[in-house]
Coordinates of C-alpha atoms in Angstrom, one line a residue:
X1 CA 23.8 6.1 2.3
X2 CA 20.7 5.4 0.1
X3 CA 19.9 8.5 -2.0
X4 CA 16.1 9.0 -1.7
X5 CA 13.8 11.7 -0.5
X6 CA 13.3 9.8 2.8
X7 CA 15.2 10.4 6.0
X8 CA 15.8 7.7 8.6
X9 CA 15.8 10.1 11.5
X10 CA 12.3 11.4 10.4
X11 CA 11.1 7.8 10.0
X12 CA 12.1 7.0 13.5
X13 CA 10.6 10.2 14.8
X14 CA 7.4 9.4 13.0
X15 CA 6.6 6.6 15.4
X16 CA 6.0 9.3 18.1
X17 CA 3.2 10.9 16.0
X18 CA 1.4 7.7 14.9
X19 CA -1.3 6.3 17.1
X20 CA 0.2 3.2 18.8
X21 CA -2.7 1.0 17.6
X22 CA -1.2 1.2 14.1
X23 CA 2.4 0.3 15.2
X24 CA 4.2 -2.9 16.1
X25 CA 1.8 -5.0 14.0
X26 CA 2.1 -8.8 14.2
X27 CA 5.1 -10.5 12.4
X28 CA 5.1 -14.2 12.5
X29 CA 6.0 -17.3 10.6
X30 CA 3.0 -19.1 9.0
X31 CA 4.1 -22.7 8.9
X32 CA 1.0 -24.0 7.0
X33 CA 1.5 -21.4 4.3
X34 CA 5.2 -22.1 4.1
X35 CA 4.6 -25.8 3.6
X36 CA 2.2 -25.1 0.8
X37 CA 4.6 -22.7 -0.9
X38 CA 7.8 -24.6 -0.4
X39 CA 9.6 -21.9 1.6
X40 CA 9.5 -20.2 5.0
X41 CA 6.9 -17.5 5.0
X42 CA 6.6 -14.7 7.5
X43 CA 3.5 -12.5 7.5
X44 CA 3.6 -8.8 8.5
X45 CA -0.1 -8.2 9.3
X46 CA -1.3 -4.6 8.6
X47 CA -5.0 -5.2 8.8
X48 CA -5.7 -5.5 12.6
X49 CA -6.6 -1.9 13.1
X50 CA -9.6 0.4 12.7
X51 CA -9.0 1.1 9.0
X52 CA -7.9 -2.5 8.1
X53 CA -4.8 -1.3 6.2
X54 CA -1.4 0.3 6.6
X55 CA -2.4 3.7 5.2
X56 CA -3.0 5.3 8.6
X57 CA 0.7 5.2 9.4
X58 CA 1.0 8.0 6.8
X59 CA -2.3 9.8 7.4
X60 CA -1.5 10.1 11.1
X61 CA 1.6 12.1 10.1
X62 CA -0.4 14.2 7.6
X63 CA -3.2 15.0 10.0
X64 CA -0.8 15.9 12.8
X65 CA 1.2 18.2 10.6
X66 CA -1.9 20.0 9.3
X67 CA -3.4 20.6 12.8
X68 CA 0.0 21.8 13.9
X69 CA -0.2 24.4 11.1
X70 CA -3.7 25.4 12.1
X71 CA -5.3 24.0 9.0
X72 CA -8.9 22.8 9.2
X73 CA -9.6 20.9 6.0
X74 CA -7.9 18.4 3.6
X75 CA -8.7 16.5 0.5
X76 CA -7.3 13.4 -1.2
X77 CA -8.0 11.0 -4.0
X78 CA -8.3 7.4 -3.0
X79 CA -9.0 4.0 -4.3
X80 CA -10.5 3.4 -0.9
X81 CA -8.0 2.7 1.8
X82 CA -6.2 6.1 1.9
X83 CA -9.6 7.8 2.2
X84 CA -10.6 5.7 5.1
X85 CA -7.3 6.3 6.9
X86 CA -7.4 10.1 6.3
X87 CA -11.0 10.2 7.5
X88 CA -10.0 8.3 10.7
X89 CA -7.0 10.5 11.4
X90 CA -8.7 13.7 10.4
X91 CA -11.8 13.1 12.5
X92 CA -9.7 12.6 15.6
X93 CA -8.0 15.9 15.1
X94 CA -11.1 18.0 14.0
X95 CA -10.2 18.2 10.3
X96 CA -12.8 18.4 7.6
X97 CA -11.9 15.6 5.2
X98 CA -13.0 15.3 1.6
X99 CA -12.3 12.1 -0.3
X100 CA -12.6 11.8 -4.1
X101 CA -13.0 8.3 -5.4
X102 CA -14.2 6.6 -8.5
X103 CA -17.6 5.0 -8.6
X104 CA -15.8 1.7 -9.5
X105 CA -14.2 1.6 -6.1
X106 CA -15.4 -1.3 -3.8
X107 CA -18.7 -0.4 -2.1
X108 CA -17.3 -1.6 1.2
X109 CA -14.5 1.0 1.1
X110 CA -16.8 3.8 0.1
X111 CA -19.3 2.9 2.8
X112 CA -16.5 3.0 5.4
X113 CA -15.3 6.4 4.2
X114 CA -18.8 7.8 4.7
X115 CA -19.1 6.1 8.1
X116 CA -15.9 7.7 9.3
X117 CA -17.5 11.2 8.6
X118 CA -15.7 12.3 5.4
X119 CA -17.3 14.0 2.5
X120 CA -17.2 11.6 -0.3
X121 CA -17.2 12.8 -3.9
X122 CA -17.6 10.2 -6.6
X123 CA -16.4 10.5 -10.2
X124 CA -16.7 8.5 -13.3
X125 CA -13.6 7.0 -14.8
X126 CA -10.6 5.5 -12.9
X127 CA -8.2 6.6 -10.1
X128 CA -6.4 9.1 -12.3
X129 CA -9.7 10.9 -12.9
X130 CA -10.2 11.0 -9.1
X131 CA -6.7 12.5 -8.7
X132 CA -7.5 15.3 -11.2
X133 CA -10.7 16.1 -9.4
X134 CA -9.1 16.1 -6.0
X135 CA -6.5 18.6 -7.2
X136 CA -9.4 20.8 -8.5
X137 CA -11.2 20.6 -5.1
X138 CA -8.0 21.7 -3.4
X139 CA -7.6 24.7 -5.6
X140 CA -11.3 25.7 -5.4
X141 CA -11.4 25.5 -1.6
X142 CA -7.9 26.5 -0.9
X143 CA -7.2 23.4 1.2
X144 CA -4.3 20.9 1.4
X145 CA -4.2 18.2 -1.2
X146 CA -2.8 14.9 0.1
X147 CA -1.1 13.0 -2.7
X148 CA -0.3 9.5 -1.7
X149 CA 3.3 8.5 -2.4
X150 CA 4.3 12.0 -3.5
X151 CA 3.8 13.4 0.0
X152 CA 6.7 12.3 2.1
X153 CA 4.5 11.8 5.1
X154 CA 2.8 8.9 3.3
X155 CA 6.1 7.3 2.5
X156 CA 7.8 7.8 5.8
X157 CA 4.7 6.6 7.7
X158 CA 4.8 3.4 5.7
X159 CA 8.5 3.2 6.3
X160 CA 7.8 2.5 9.9
X161 CA 6.8 -1.0 8.8
X162 CA 10.4 -1.3 7.6
X163 CA 11.7 -0.3 11.0
X164 CA 9.7 -3.0 12.6
X165 CA 10.9 -5.6 10.1
X166 CA 14.5 -4.6 10.6
X167 CA 14.3 -4.4 14.4
X168 CA 12.5 -7.7 14.8
X169 CA 15.7 -9.6 14.0
X170 CA 13.9 -11.7 11.5
X171 CA 15.9 -14.2 9.4
X172 CA 13.9 -13.3 6.3
X173 CA 16.2 -12.8 3.3
X174 CA 13.5 -11.4 1.0
X175 CA 10.6 -9.0 1.5
X176 CA 7.7 -8.9 -1.0
X177 CA 5.9 -5.6 -1.2
X178 CA 2.7 -4.7 -3.1
X179 CA 3.5 -1.9 -5.5
X180 CA 1.0 0.7 -6.5
X181 CA 1.8 4.4 -6.2
X182 CA 4.9 3.4 -4.3
X183 CA 4.6 4.8 -0.8
X184 CA 4.9 1.4 0.9
X185 CA 7.5 0.0 -1.5
X186 CA 9.8 3.1 -1.3
X187 CA 9.3 3.5 2.5
X188 CA 9.9 -0.1 3.5
X189 CA 12.6 -0.5 0.9
X190 CA 14.5 2.6 2.0
X191 CA 14.6 1.4 5.6
X192 CA 15.6 -2.1 4.8
X193 CA 18.3 -1.1 2.4
X194 CA 19.6 1.3 5.1
X195 CA 19.5 -1.0 8.1
X196 CA 19.5 -4.5 6.5
X197 CA 21.0 -4.1 3.1
X198 CA 21.4 -7.8 2.4
X199 CA 17.6 -8.3 2.5
X200 CA 16.2 -8.5 -1.1
X201 CA 13.4 -6.1 -1.7
X202 CA 10.9 -7.3 -4.4
X203 CA 7.9 -5.3 -5.5
X204 CA 4.9 -7.0 -6.9
X205 CA 2.2 -5.6 -9.3
X206 CA -0.5 -7.1 -11.4
X207 CA -0.1 -7.6 -15.2
X208 CA -3.3 -5.6 -15.5
X209 CA -1.8 -2.5 -13.8
X210 CA 1.9 -2.6 -14.7
X211 CA 2.9 1.1 -15.0
X212 CA 5.2 1.4 -12.0
X213 CA 6.9 -1.9 -12.7
X214 CA 7.5 -1.0 -16.4
X215 CA 8.8 2.3 -15.2
X216 CA 11.2 0.6 -12.8
X217 CA 12.5 -1.7 -15.5
X218 CA 13.0 1.0 -18.1
X219 CA 14.3 3.6 -15.6
X220 CA 11.9 6.2 -16.8
X221 CA 8.2 7.0 -16.3
X222 CA 6.0 4.7 -18.4
X223 CA 2.2 5.3 -18.4
X224 CA -0.6 3.1 -19.5
X225 CA -3.9 3.9 -21.1
X226 CA -6.0 1.7 -18.8
X227 CA -5.9 -0.8 -16.0
X228 CA -7.6 -4.2 -15.7
X229 CA -7.2 -5.9 -12.3
X230 CA -9.2 -6.9 -9.3
X231 CA -6.3 -5.4 -7.2
X232 CA -7.9 -1.9 -7.1
X233 CA -5.5 -0.6 -4.5
X234 CA -2.6 -0.7 -6.8
X235 CA -4.3 0.2 -10.1
X236 CA -2.6 3.4 -11.1
X237 CA -1.6 4.5 -14.6
X238 CA 0.7 7.5 -14.1
X239 CA 3.8 6.9 -12.0
X240 CA 5.1 10.0 -10.1
X241 CA 8.7 10.8 -11.2
X242 CA 10.0 11.5 -7.7
X243 CA 8.6 8.3 -6.4
X244 CA 10.1 6.3 -9.3
X245 CA 13.5 7.8 -8.5
X246 CA 13.1 6.6 -4.9
X247 CA 12.0 3.1 -6.0
X248 CA 15.0 2.8 -8.4
X249 CA 17.3 3.4 -5.4
X250 CA 15.7 0.7 -3.1
X251 CA 14.1 -2.1 -5.1
X252 CA 16.1 -5.1 -6.1
X253 CA 13.4 -6.4 -8.5
X254 CA 9.8 -5.6 -9.6
X255 CA 7.6 -8.5 -10.9
X256 CA 4.2 -8.8 -12.5
X257 CA 1.6 -11.5 -11.6
X258 CA -1.6 -12.7 -13.1
X259 CA -5.1 -12.3 -11.8
X260 CA -5.4 -16.1 -11.4
X261 CA -2.3 -16.0 -9.1
X262 CA -3.8 -13.2 -7.1
X263 CA -7.0 -15.1 -6.5
X264 CA -5.0 -18.2 -5.7
X265 CA -3.0 -16.2 -3.2
X266 CA -6.2 -14.9 -1.5
X267 CA -7.4 -18.5 -1.2
X268 CA -4.2 -19.7 0.4
X269 CA -4.2 -16.8 2.9
X270 CA -7.7 -17.8 3.9
X271 CA -7.1 -21.5 4.1
X272 CA -3.7 -21.6 5.6
X273 CA -3.5 -18.4 7.6
X274 CA -7.2 -17.7 8.3
X275 CA -6.9 -14.2 6.7
X276 CA -9.5 -12.5 4.6
X277 CA -7.5 -10.1 2.5
X278 CA -8.1 -7.7 -0.4
X279 CA -6.4 -8.6 -3.7
X280 CA -3.5 -6.2 -3.3
X281 CA -2.5 -7.9 0.0
X282 CA -2.2 -11.3 -1.9
X283 CA 0.4 -10.0 -4.4
X284 CA 3.4 -11.3 -2.4
X285 CA 1.9 -14.8 -2.2
X286 CA 1.0 -14.6 -5.9
X287 CA 4.7 -13.8 -6.7
X288 CA 5.8 -17.0 -4.9
X289 CA 3.2 -19.1 -6.7
X290 CA 4.4 -17.9 -10.1
X291 CA 8.1 -18.6 -9.4
X292 CA 8.4 -21.3 -6.8
X293 CA 11.9 -22.3 -7.8
X294 CA 13.2 -18.8 -7.1
X295 CA 11.9 -18.8 -3.6
X296 CA 12.3 -22.5 -2.7
X297 CA 14.0 -23.0 0.6
X298 CA 14.2 -19.2 1.3
X299 CA 12.7 -17.2 4.1
X300 CA 10.3 -14.7 2.6
X301 CA 8.3 -12.0 4.4
X302 CA 5.2 -10.6 2.8
X303 CA 3.3 -7.6 4.0
X304 CA -0.5 -8.1 4.2
X305 CA -1.3 -4.5 3.5
X306 CA -5.1 -4.4 3.4
X307 CA -8.3 -6.3 4.3
X308 CA -11.0 -4.1 3.0
X309 CA -12.9 -6.2 0.5
X310 CA -16.5 -6.5 -0.7
X311 CA -17.6 -9.8 0.7
X312 CA -19.8 -10.7 -2.3
X313 CA -16.8 -10.2 -4.6
X314 CA -14.5 -12.0 -2.2
X315 CA -16.8 -15.0 -2.1
X316 CA -16.9 -15.1 -5.9
X317 CA -13.1 -15.0 -6.2
X318 CA -12.2 -17.3 -3.4
X319 CA -15.0 -19.9 -3.8
X320 CA -15.3 -19.6 -7.6

């Protein structure tokens, strides 16, 4: 039994509460990408949905729980994707959703949050500043604060991706997971280590936002003073102790990759898979690029976790 905060029965039950459009996402071998990388590559595509990312698996659980409790409002801090997902799930259930984000967040993500009907509060600073402001809003208004990765709903919603990987009968021996706050890494990792313990779980983070990876390596919370990465979706500085404990129980390795490799991964996903992805979604491919020998001849699955990107920035990265 894997000792984490997650529960397999709850993860299985979660599928009944998540809108089916976010479930059973495509999983397929991408031969062209595999030939380029020297290994078999399977893609788990989490972008073909209304919010273009995996986050709604968790926000569907949060919104359903809140409406069941008779609550009418909720607030979260977001780098962009959680805010979109919470706005989508909340609007369908009549919740007033407030999202706190940094002014540095990609304009495309901020525009989508507004378009989905949420109140958007912008702050100067980075994501940690947004987290502090969201907590203040929750106290001032007496409403529920959704904390990504700390709240089990966000982890167990993401864990349903792991169920789909395990139940697909894939021959993948390694799964590469983008690591930010840890909801997806702990959720997917927990299910795989419970149902398919021989599958290697590798988490991937940028060198410019290494806090959770350093914490995993040192087995204690390690914070950083700043972040410097185009992968805004994983750019946190303060790991959550409870999430780190879960990650220590389920991750086999945590690696850091360069910005150049992230951009190269985005290019490969466009050219060989026809996918426009945000930088965080290219972390798995970046990890293979930086250690081809490690993955040579293996079957690797990578989760394409988001496709919300400013097209001007994307064009500069991919064509530059």
